[in-house]
Structure formats: C-alpha cells, structure tokens
Coordinates of C-alpha atoms in Angstrom, one line a residue:
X1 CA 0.0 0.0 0.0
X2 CA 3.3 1.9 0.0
X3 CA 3.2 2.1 3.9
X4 CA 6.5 0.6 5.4
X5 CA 5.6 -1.8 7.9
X6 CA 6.4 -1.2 11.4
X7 CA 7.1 -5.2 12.0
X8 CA 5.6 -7.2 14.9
X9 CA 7.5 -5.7 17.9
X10 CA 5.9 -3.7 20.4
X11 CA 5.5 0.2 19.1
X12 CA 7.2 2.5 21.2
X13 CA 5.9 5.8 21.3
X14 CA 7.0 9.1 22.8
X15 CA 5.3 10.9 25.2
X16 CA 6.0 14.2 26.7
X17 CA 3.7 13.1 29.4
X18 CA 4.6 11.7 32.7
X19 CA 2.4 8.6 32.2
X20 CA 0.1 7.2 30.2
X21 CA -1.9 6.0 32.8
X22 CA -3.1 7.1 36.5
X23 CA -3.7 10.1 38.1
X24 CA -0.3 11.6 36.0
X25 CA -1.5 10.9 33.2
X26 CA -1.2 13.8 30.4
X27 CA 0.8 16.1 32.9
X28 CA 3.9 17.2 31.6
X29 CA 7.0 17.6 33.8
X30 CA 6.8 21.2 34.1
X31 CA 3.1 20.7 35.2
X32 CA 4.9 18.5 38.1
X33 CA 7.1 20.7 38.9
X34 CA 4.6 23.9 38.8
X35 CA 2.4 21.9 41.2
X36 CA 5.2 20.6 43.4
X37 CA 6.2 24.7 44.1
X38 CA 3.1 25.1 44.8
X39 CA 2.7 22.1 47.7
X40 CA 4.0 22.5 51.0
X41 CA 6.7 20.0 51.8
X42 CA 7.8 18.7 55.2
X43 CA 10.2 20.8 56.6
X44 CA 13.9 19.8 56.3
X45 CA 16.1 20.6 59.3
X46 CA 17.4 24.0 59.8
X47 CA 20.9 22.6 59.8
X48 CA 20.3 21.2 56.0
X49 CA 22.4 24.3 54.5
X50 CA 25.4 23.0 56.2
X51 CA 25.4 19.1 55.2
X52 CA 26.8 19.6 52.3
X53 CA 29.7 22.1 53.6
X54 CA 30.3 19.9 56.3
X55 CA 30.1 16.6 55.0
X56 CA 32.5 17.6 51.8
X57 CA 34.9 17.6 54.4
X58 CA 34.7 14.1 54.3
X59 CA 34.6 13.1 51.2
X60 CA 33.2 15.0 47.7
X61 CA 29.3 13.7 46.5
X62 CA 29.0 13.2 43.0
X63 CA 26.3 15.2 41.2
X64 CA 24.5 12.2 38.8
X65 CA 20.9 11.3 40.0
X66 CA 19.6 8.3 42.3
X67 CA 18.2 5.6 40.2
X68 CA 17.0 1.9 42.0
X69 CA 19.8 0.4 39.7
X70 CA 23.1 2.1 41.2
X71 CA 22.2 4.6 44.1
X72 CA 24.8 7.3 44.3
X73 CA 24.5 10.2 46.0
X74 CA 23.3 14.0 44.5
X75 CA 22.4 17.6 45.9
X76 CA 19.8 17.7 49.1
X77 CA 18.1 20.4 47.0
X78 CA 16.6 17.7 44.4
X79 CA 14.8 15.1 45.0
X80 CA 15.1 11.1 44.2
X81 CA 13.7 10.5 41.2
X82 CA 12.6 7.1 40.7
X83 CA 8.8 7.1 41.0
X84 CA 9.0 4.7 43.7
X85 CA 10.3 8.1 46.0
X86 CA 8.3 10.5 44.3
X87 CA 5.6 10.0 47.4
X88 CA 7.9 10.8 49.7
X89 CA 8.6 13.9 51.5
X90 CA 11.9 15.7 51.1
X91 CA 13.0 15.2 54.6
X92 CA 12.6 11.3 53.5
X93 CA 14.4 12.0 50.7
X94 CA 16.6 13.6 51.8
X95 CA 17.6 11.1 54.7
X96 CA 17.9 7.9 51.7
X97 CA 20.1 10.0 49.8
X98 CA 22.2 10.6 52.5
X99 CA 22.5 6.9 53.0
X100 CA 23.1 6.3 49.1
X101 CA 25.6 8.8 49.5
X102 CA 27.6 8.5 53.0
X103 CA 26.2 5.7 54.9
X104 CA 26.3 2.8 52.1
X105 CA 30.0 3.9 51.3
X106 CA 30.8 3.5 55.1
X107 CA 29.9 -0.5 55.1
X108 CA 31.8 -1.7 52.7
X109 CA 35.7 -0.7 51.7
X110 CA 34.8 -0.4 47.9
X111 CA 31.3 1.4 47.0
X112 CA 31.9 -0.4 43.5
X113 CA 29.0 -2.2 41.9
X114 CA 28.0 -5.1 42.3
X115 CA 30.5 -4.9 45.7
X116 CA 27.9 -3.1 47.7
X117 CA 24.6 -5.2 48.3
X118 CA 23.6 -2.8 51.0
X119 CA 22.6 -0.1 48.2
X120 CA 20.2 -3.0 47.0
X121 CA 18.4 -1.8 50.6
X122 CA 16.9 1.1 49.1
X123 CA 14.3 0.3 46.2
X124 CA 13.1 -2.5 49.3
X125 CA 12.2 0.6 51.4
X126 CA 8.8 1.4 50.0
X127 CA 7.3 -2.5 50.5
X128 CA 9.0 -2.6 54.3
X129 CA 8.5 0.5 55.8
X130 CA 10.7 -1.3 59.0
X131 CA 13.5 -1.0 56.7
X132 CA 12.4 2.7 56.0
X133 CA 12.9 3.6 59.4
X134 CA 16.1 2.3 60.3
X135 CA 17.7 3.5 57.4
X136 CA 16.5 6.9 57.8
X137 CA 17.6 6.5 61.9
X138 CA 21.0 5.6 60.5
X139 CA 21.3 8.7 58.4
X140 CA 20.1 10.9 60.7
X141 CA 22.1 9.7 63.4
X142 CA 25.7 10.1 61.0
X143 CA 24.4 13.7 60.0
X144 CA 24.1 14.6 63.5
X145 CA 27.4 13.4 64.4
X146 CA 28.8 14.9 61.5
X147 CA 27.8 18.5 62.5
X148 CA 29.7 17.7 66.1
X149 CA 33.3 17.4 64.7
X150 CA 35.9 18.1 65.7
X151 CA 35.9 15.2 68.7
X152 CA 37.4 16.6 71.7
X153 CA 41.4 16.0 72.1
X154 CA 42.7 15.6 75.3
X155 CA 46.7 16.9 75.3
X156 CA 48.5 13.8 77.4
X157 CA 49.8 16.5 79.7
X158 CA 46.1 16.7 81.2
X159 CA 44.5 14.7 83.3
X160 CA 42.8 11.2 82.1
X161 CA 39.3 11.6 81.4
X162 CA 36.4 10.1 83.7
X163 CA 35.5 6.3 83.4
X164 CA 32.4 6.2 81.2
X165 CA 30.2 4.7 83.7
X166 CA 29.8 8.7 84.9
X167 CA 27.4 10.6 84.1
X168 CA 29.1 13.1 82.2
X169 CA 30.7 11.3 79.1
X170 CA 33.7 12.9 78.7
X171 CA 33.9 12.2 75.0
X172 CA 30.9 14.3 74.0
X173 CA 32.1 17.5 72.1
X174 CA 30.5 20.6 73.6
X175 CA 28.3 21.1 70.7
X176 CA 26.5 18.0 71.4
X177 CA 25.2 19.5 74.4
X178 CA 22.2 20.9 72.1
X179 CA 20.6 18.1 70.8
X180 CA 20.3 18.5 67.0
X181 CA 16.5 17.9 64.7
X182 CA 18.5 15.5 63.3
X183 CA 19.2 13.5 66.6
X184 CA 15.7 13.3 67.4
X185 CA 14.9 12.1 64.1
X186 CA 17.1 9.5 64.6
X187 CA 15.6 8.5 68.1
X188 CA 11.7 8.6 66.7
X189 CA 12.7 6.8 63.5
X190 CA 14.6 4.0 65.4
X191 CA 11.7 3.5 67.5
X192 CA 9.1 3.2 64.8
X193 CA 11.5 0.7 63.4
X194 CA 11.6 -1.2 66.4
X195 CA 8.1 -1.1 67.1
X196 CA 7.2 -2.6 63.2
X197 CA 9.8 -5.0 63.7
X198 CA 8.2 -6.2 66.8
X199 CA 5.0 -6.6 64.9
X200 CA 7.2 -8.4 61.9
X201 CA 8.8 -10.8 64.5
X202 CA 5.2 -12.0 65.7
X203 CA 4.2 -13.5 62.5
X204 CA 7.5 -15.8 62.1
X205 CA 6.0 -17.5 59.3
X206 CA 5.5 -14.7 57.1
X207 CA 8.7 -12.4 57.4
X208 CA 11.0 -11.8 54.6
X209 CA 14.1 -13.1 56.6
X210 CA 16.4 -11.3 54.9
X211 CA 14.8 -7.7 55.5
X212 CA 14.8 -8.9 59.1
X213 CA 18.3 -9.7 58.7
X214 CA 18.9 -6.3 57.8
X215 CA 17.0 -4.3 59.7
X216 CA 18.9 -6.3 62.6
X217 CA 22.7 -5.5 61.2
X218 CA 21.2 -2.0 60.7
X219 CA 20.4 -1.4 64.4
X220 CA 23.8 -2.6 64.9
X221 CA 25.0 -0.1 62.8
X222 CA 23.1 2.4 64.2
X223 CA 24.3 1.5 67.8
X224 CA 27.5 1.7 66.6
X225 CA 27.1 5.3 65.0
X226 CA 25.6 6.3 68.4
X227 CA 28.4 4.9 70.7
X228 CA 28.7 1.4 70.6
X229 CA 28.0 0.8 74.2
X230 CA 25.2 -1.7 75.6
X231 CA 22.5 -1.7 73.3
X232 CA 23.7 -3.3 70.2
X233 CA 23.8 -6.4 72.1
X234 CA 20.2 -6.9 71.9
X235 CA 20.4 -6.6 68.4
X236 CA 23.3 -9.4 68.2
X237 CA 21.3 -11.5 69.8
X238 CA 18.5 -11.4 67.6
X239 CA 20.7 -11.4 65.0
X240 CA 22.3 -14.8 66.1
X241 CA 18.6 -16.3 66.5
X242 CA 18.4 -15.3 63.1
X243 CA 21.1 -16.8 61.3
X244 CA 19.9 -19.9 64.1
X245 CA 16.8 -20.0 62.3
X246 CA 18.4 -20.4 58.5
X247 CA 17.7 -23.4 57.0
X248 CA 20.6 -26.4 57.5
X249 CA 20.8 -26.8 54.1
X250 CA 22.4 -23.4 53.9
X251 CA 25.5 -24.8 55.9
X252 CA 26.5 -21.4 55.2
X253 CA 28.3 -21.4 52.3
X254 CA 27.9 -18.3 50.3
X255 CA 27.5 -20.4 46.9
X256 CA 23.8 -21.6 48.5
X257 CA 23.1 -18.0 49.5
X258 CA 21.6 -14.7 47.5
X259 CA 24.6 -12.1 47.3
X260 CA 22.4 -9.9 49.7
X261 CA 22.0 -12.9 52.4
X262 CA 25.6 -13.6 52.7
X263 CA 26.5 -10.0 53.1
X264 CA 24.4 -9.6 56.1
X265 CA 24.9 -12.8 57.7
X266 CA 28.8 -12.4 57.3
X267 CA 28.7 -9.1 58.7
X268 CA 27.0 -10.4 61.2
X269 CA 29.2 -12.8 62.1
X270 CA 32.8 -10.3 61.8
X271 CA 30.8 -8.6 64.5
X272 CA 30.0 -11.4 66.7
X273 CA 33.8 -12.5 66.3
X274 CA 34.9 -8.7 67.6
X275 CA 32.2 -8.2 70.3
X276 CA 32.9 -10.7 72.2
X277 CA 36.7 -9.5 73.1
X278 CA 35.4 -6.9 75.9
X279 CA 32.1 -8.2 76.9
X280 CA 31.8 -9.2 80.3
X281 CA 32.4 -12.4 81.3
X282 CA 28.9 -13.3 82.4
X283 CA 27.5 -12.3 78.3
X284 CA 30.0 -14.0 76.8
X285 CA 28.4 -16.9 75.3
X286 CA 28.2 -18.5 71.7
X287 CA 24.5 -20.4 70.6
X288 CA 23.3 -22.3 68.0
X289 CA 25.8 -22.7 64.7
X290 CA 28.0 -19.9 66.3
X291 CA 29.2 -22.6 68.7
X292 CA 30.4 -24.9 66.2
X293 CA 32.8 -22.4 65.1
X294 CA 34.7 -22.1 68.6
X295 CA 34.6 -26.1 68.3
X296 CA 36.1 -26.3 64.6
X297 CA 38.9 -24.0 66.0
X298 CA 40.3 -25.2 69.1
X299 CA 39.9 -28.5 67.4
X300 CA 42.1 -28.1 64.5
X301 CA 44.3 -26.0 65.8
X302 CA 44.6 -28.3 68.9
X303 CA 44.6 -31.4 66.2
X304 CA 48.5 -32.0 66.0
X305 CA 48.6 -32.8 69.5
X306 CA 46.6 -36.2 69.5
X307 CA 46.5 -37.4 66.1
X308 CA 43.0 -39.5 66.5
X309 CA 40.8 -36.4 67.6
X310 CA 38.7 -35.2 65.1
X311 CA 36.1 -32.6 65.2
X312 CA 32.4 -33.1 64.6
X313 CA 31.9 -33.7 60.8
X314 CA 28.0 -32.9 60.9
X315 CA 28.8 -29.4 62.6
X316 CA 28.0 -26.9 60.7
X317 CA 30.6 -24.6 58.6
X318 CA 31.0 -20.5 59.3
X319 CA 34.1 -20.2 58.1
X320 CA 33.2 -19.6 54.6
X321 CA 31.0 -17.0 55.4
X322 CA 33.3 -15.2 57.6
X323 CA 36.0 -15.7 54.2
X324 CA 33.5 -13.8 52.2
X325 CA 33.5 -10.7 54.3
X326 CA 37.7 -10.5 53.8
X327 CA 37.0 -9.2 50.2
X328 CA 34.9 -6.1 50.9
X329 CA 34.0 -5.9 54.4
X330 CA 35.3 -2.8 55.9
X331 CA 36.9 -4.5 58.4
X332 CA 39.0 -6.1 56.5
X333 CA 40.1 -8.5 58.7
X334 CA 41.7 -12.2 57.6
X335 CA 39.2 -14.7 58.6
X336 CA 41.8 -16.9 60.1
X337 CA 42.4 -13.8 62.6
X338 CA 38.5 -13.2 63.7
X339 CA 38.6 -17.2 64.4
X340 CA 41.5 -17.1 66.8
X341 CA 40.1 -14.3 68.7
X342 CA 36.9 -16.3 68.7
X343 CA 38.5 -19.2 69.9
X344 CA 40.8 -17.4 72.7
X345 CA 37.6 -15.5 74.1
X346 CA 35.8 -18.7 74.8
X347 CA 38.8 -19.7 76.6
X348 CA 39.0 -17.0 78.8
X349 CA 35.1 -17.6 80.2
X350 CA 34.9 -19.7 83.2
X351 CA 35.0 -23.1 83.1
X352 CA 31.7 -23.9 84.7
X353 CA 30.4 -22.0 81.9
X354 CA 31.8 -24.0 79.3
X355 CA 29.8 -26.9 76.9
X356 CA 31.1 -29.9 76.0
X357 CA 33.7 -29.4 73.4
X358 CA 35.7 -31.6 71.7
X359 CA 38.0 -34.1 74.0
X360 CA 41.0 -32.8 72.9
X361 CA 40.7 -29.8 74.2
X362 CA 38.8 -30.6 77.3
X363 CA 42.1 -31.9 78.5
X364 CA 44.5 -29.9 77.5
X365 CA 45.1 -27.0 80.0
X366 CA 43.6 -23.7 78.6
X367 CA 47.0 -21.3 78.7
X368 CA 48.7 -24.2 76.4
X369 CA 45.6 -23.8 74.2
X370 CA 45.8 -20.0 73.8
X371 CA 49.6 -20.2 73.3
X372 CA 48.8 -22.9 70.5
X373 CA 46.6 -19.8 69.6
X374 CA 49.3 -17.8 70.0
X375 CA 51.3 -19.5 67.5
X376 CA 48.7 -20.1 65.1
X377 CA 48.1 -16.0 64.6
X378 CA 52.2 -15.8 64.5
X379 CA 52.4 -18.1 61.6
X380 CA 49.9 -16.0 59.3
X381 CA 51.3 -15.0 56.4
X382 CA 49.8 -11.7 55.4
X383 CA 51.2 -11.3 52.2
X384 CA 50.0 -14.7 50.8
X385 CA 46.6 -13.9 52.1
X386 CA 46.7 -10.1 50.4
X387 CA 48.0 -11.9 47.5
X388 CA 45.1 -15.2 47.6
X389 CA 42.7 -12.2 48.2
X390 CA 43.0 -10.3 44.9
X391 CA 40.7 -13.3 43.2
X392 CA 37.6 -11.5 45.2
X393 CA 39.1 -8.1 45.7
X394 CA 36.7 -5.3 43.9
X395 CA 40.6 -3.6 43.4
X396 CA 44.1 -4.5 43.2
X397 CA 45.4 -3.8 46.4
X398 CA 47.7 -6.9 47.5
X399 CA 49.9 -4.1 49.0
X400 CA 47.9 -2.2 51.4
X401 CA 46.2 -5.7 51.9
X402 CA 49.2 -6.9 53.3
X403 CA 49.5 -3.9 55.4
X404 CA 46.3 -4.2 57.1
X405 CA 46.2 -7.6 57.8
X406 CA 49.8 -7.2 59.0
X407 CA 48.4 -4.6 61.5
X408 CA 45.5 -6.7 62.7
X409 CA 47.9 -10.2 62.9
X410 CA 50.1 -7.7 65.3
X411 CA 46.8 -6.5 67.2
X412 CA 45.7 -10.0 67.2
X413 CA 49.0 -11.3 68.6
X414 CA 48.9 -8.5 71.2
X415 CA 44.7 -9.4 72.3
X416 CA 46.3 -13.5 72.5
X417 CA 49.3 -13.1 74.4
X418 CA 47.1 -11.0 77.2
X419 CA 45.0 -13.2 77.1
X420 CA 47.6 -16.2 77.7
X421 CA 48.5 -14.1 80.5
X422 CA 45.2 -14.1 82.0
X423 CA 45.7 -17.7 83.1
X424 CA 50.0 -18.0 83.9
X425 CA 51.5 -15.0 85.1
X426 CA 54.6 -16.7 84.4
X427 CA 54.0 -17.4 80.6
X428 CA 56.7 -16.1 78.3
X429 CA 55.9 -14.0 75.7
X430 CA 58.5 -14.4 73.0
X431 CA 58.3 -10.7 71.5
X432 CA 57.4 -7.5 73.6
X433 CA 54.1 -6.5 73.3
X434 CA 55.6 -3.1 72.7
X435 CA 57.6 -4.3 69.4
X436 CA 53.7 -5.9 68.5
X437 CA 52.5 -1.9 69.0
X438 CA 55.3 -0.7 66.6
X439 CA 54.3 -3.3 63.9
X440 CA 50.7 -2.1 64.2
X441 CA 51.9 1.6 64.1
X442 CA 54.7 1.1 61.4
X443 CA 51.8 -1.1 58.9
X444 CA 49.3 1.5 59.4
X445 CA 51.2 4.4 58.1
X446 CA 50.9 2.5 54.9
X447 CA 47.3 3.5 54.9
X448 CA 46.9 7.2 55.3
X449 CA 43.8 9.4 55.0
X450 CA 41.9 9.4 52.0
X451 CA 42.9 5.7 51.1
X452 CA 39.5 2.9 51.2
X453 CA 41.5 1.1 53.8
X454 CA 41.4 4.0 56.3
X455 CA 38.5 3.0 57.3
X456 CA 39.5 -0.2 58.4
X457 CA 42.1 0.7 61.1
X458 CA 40.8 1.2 64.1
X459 CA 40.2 -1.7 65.5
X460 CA 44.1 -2.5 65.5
X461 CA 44.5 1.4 66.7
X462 CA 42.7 1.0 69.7
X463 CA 44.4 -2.5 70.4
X464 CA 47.8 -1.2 70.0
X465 CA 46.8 2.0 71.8
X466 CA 45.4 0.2 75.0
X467 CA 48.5 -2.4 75.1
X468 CA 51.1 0.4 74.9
X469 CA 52.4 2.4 77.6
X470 CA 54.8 5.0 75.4
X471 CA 53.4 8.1 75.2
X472 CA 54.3 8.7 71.8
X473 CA 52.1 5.7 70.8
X474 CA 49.2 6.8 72.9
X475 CA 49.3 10.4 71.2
X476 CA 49.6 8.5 68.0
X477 CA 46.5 6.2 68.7
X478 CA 44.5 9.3 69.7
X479 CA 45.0 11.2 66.9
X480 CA 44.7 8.5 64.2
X481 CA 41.4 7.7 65.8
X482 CA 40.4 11.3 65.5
X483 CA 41.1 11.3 62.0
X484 CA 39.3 8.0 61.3
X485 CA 36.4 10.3 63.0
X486 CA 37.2 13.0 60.3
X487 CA 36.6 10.2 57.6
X488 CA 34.0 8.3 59.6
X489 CA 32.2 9.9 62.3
X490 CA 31.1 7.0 64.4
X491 CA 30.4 7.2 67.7
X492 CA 32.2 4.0 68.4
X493 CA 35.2 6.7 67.6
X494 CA 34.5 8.4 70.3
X495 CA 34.1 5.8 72.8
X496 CA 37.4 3.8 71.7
X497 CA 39.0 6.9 73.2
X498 CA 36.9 6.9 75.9
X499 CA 38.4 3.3 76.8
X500 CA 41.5 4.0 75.6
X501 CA 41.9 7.0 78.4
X502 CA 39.8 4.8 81.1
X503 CA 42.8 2.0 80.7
X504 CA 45.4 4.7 80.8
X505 CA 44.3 6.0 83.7
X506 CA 43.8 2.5 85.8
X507 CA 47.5 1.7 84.6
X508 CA 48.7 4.8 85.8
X509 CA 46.9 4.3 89.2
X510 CA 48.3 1.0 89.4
X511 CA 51.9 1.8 88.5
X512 CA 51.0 4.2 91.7
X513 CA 50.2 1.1 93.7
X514 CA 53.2 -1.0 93.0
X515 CA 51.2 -3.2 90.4
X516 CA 52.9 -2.7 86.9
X517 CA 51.1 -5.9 85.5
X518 CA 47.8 -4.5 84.9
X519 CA 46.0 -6.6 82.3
X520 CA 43.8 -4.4 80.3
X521 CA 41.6 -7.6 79.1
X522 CA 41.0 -8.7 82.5
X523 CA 40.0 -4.7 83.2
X524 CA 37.9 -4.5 80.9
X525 CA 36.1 -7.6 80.8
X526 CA 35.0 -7.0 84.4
X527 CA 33.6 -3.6 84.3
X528 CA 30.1 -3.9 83.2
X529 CA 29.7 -1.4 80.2
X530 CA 30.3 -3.4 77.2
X531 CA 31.3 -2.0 74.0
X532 CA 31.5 -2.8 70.6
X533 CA 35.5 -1.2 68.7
X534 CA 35.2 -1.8 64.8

C-alpha cells in the first residue's frame, strides 16, 4: 500500500507526558514541577544548609541522579527520582540519599558495583517501611554526628578523662550538648522501626528473613554510629537467632546463598567475632551454629597434639562466610584472625560456663591452648593472604592488603598473648608486646587518609593503643582515631578513646600502687559497660 511496515515488535511511542496512565497521566513535567512549588513540603532541618559544607569535608558527593539500579548520592536540593520516591517527603528523601551517598560507602571498603549489596536496601524501602525507618535513623544519626566534629582532644599533659560509667561522658564535644533535629529524628525513627519490627517478629511465618536480617545489622549499625556501648547487644542477639533459624541446608556457604543474604549474615558474624573480646564475662556466650565455630577452631588447631581427635563432621561450617567478608568488608580482617580471637575469648570464660567441646581440648590446660593460639596468629602469612585475596578483591590492592592484615595479625598477637596471661603470670611472651605496638603503628602508616583502607584501622588502633604504655604511641593512637572520626564519624570513635583513656588511667593508678602488670583484658572484661570497637 506503500506504507513501510512497522514489524511485529511492540511500538514504542513518545510521550512528553509523565504517564500514560493514572492520576499523572497527560501532565507534563513542568506541570509536576509547577504543582510541586506550589505544595508545602515537610520541613527539612534547619541545619540542612550545612550538610553539604560539612560533610565535603569528608569526602566530595557526585552530582548524577539516584536511580534503583546504582544509588549514588546527588544535591539535598533535588529530590530522588525514581517514582518509587516520588511520594515521599523531602526530609525522606533527603535522609535515603544521605545513605546512598555516606552511609552505604561507610559498610563496605569499595562502594563499587555489584561490591555493595547494602545499596540493594533502598528500592526494598517502599514495600518494608521497618527497613524505612532504620535506614533513615541511620542517616540521621551520621548527619548529627557529622555536625559535632571536631571530637574533643585531650593533650596527654592533662589529666585522664572520667571512666564512662559517669554521668558526664567525657567524650561528647561541647556542641553535642544541644541536641540537633536530626538527633531526634534519629531517636523517633529507630523507635518506629523497632516497634514494626516487633509486629514483623510475631508473625515468624510470614517475614521476609532477609529484611529482618537487615534491619537487625542495621540497628547494629546504628548503635554503633551512636556509641557502641550496651544496646547493640540486643540486636546481636537477635541477629544470632536469626542466622539460628536459617535453613541447615544453607550450611553457610555463600555459593547456596543470594549475594544480599551472605553479606548480612557475614557481617554479622565479623561482629559477633569482635564483640565478644570486651564483653563481660557473664555475656560472653556463643548459641546455636556460632558454637560450632569455637569447636572447629580449638579442634584443628589443637589437632596435632593427638592425632585421632577429630572434630564433629556434621557441625556446621562459618568459616566460609566469615571468608567472604575478607574481600569487601570494611573490616577487612583475615578470617583466620576473627577465628583465633573467637577461639581465645571462649577460653577466657569460666569453666563452669563451658559446653562440652571436643576431647582434645577438654584436657589440655587452657593457657597451652591459647599459646597454640598464640602461634597459630604468629604463623599467618599476610602477604599470601593479600596476595590469595586479589581473586575476590573489587581492586588490586595486594599491598595495602598486606599492610592491614599485618596490623591486625600484630593486634591479634597482642589481644592473644594477654590473654595467655590471664591464666599464667609466668608465661613467656617471646616478642614484647611493645615491638607488637610498633608493627601495628609502622603497617598503618601504609594507609593514610583518604585511602579505602582507612577505614579499616581502628580496630588495630585502639588494640595497640590500650596495650602500649609509650606516650608517643598513645598520642599516636588518639590522633589517628580522630582522624578515622574526620573520615567516619562513628560514635564508636569516640568511645574507643573513651576506653583507651579509662585503661590509661587504671594503669597509671596502678603503676601508683606497685602493680605494673595490669591486664587491660581482665580490666575491661570485668567492668560492666560493654562495647562494641570496629
């Protein structure tokens, strides 16, 4: 008919509408935005003309737009664009950009796709408002801390700072003392979250598990942003009973697992591994699959020593999830490492508190099974792990790899040989714990400011910094901490000082009462504020 056909194929068409359907339907865009001038919008904090002065001084925010696809962060002064936010008010906005664009990068070491499951949070937000809520806590929680920097310093020519069971927390900057919008958002928003999740947790049979999941690690996060003190132990638990409740068939190994499930249950489990270094005594105890670990451990490592000992071959395997978080977990801590700490704190609970573990190491005396520990951690090879670890890295990084897992096999080594000293005064430590506090300070200034990995170092920081008694390395620790606060501001920053000057100042006043073998483990382990260092 001398018409050229169009084929078979769907006709696209288009439109300078909005939609072709709905209530938007036949509205153009500048009819949106005509309207949208027009309509009051919630209010956005007072403070929001500084977030983006202050928070450049942490990093710069790209400028490209927030799509479900790849969330990256944009101006506070536009709005996500996604239909699936266009409902939302521009506080709410607001606060999931922010954790696009600061909080998701904070998680992980390398915000690269597909490397950072946590930005697959988002898009889930408008189907689980719990998720909502915590998110937005979490953001408005690192905004408020954000506008408190700097962190107060204290010169070591003043006196030590109070122990934090006071009532006055000595790490609080003065500006803290007004308590921001964005604080109390942060306190109403994590209590709607707990509240929905209460509701969630009463209908077991009908709960996405792996929202659950998240929401959990996210109130861990968000404890962690406030201080990291007490209350993100509750959440641990819960998240413990969650990964519990995961089917057998899991046997977690990340190969059964969605990408999103083994990134929450593996950063669940690198903080069950550091947690339980400082808890007291009386909370320090492993359920469910997290037992089997501290099994698997003392028994292999405890394996050359009676050749017909074998461990439980039905238990069920962590390890491989705890191997997953080396690649991008900012942590980055060698698994091998988190299981010898795992291992060494189970030790140090009393034995009336203790299951029944393999036989092997029911009978050998607990000091010779931390110094087999001991040895273990010495034997690591950092650079054939930075080197192994470059299959799974998101970048090529063997050498600062090596670095920091050469710092945290020093802080390691240092955490093992107190606690060998816990049970024999008389055990020899081959190095000095102080040469252990030089390798952790010479490794780390491999990994200055600005690198991914900076992230990552204090957690060997404060070990190194509560082990030495050289002034130079405590004015070291203190200030590398502050600048991980500069990059990071996490309350957990402020309270590793907080412990840091607490142990300082119990040494000092023992030195003062002729005991100059203060174990800082022991210390802390029996006071009964328990913390959470990352």
């Amino acid at each position: 008919m001398g018409q050229e056909c169009l084929g078979y194929q769907g006709l696209f068409l288009w439109n300078k509408g909005v939609a072709s359907r709905g209530k938007m339907m036949g509205m153009t865009f500048d009819d949106i935005k005509h309207k949208e001038d027009k309509q009051p919008q919630a209010p956005l904090s007072t403070n929001a003309a500084l977030y983006m002065s202050i928070d450049a001084l942490h990093s710069p925010l790209p400028t490209n737009c927030i799509t479900p696809g790849h969330l990256t962060g944009l101006s506070p002064t536009y709005s996500l664009i996604d239909p699936l936010f266009q409902d939302l008010d521009q506080s709410s906005r607001y606060y999931l950009n922010y954790f696009a664009s600061h909080v998701c990068k904070e998680l992980v070491i390398y915000d690269v796709p597909p490397h950072n499951p946590f930005r697959d949070l988002i898009p889930l937000t408008r189907e689980h408002p719990t998720l909502f809520h915590v998110i937005v806590a979490n953001s408005a929680l690192r905004i408020s801390n954000a506008l408190q920097r700097p962190i107060l310093t204290r010169p070591s020519s003043l006196p030590l700072l109070q122990s934090p069971t006071s009532n006055e927390s000595s790490c609080i900057p003065v500006s803290s003392m007004h308590v921001s919008s964005e604080y109390k958002d942060a306190l109403s928003s994590k209590q709607i979250a707990l509240r929905l999740l209460r509701q969630a947790l009463e209908n077991r049979q009908s709960i996405d598990l792996d929202i659950v999941l998240a929401s959990v690690l996210l109130f861990i996060e968000f404890e962690l942003i406030d201080s990291g003190k007490n209350d993100w132990r509750l959440h641990m638990n819960g998240a413990r009973t969650l990964i519990d409740s995961l089917p057998s068939s899991y046997d977690m190994d990340p190969s059964s697992m969605s990408p999103m499930r083994i990134c929450l249950v593996s950063n669940c489990l690198v903080y069950v591994c550091l947690h339980i270094m400082i808890l007291t005594a009386k909370c320090c105890r492993l359920t469910g699959r997290l037992n089997w670990v501290r099994y698997e451990i003392l028994g292999s490592t405890l394996a050359c020593l009676t050749p017909s000992s074998t461990s439980d071959t039905s238990s069920t395997q962590l390890v491989p999830a705890l191997e997953y978080a080396e690649a991008n977990n900012y942590l980055s801590c060698p698994a091998t490492l988190l299981q010898l700490t795992l291992a060494a704190t189970e030790l140090l609970r009393p034995m009336s508190n203790h299951s029944t573990v393999n036989s092997t190491a029911m009978t050998i005396p607990p000091a010779q099974q931390v110094f087999l520990l001991l040895q273990t951690a010495q034997s690591f090879d950092a650079s054939i792990w930075a080197t192994s670890l470059q299959k799974v890295s998101p970048q090529k990084d063997v050498g600062k790899r090596a670095h920091i897992a050469s710092a945290h096999k020093a802080a390691v080594c240092i955490y093992l040989s107190r606690a060998l000293l816990s049970f024999s005064q008389a055990a020899r430590i081959s190095d000095g714990l102080e040469s252990l506090v030089s390798d952790v300070v010479h490794h780390l200034s491999f990994i200055p400011n600005g690198n991914e990995l900076f992230k990552s170092t204090s957690w060997p920081t404060f070990i190194a910094g509560a082990e030495t008694k050289d002034l130079a390395h405590q004015e070291w620790a203190v200030t590398r901490l502050h600048k991980v606060w500069g990059v990071c501001p996490w309350g957990y920053i402020r309270s590793a000082i907080e412990i840091l000057d607490l142990i300082w100042e119990e040494r000092n006043g023992a030195a003062d009462n002729g005991n100059a073998s203060m174990n800082w483990v022991q210390e802390l382990r029996s006071l009964k504020v328990n913390w959470l260092i990352a």
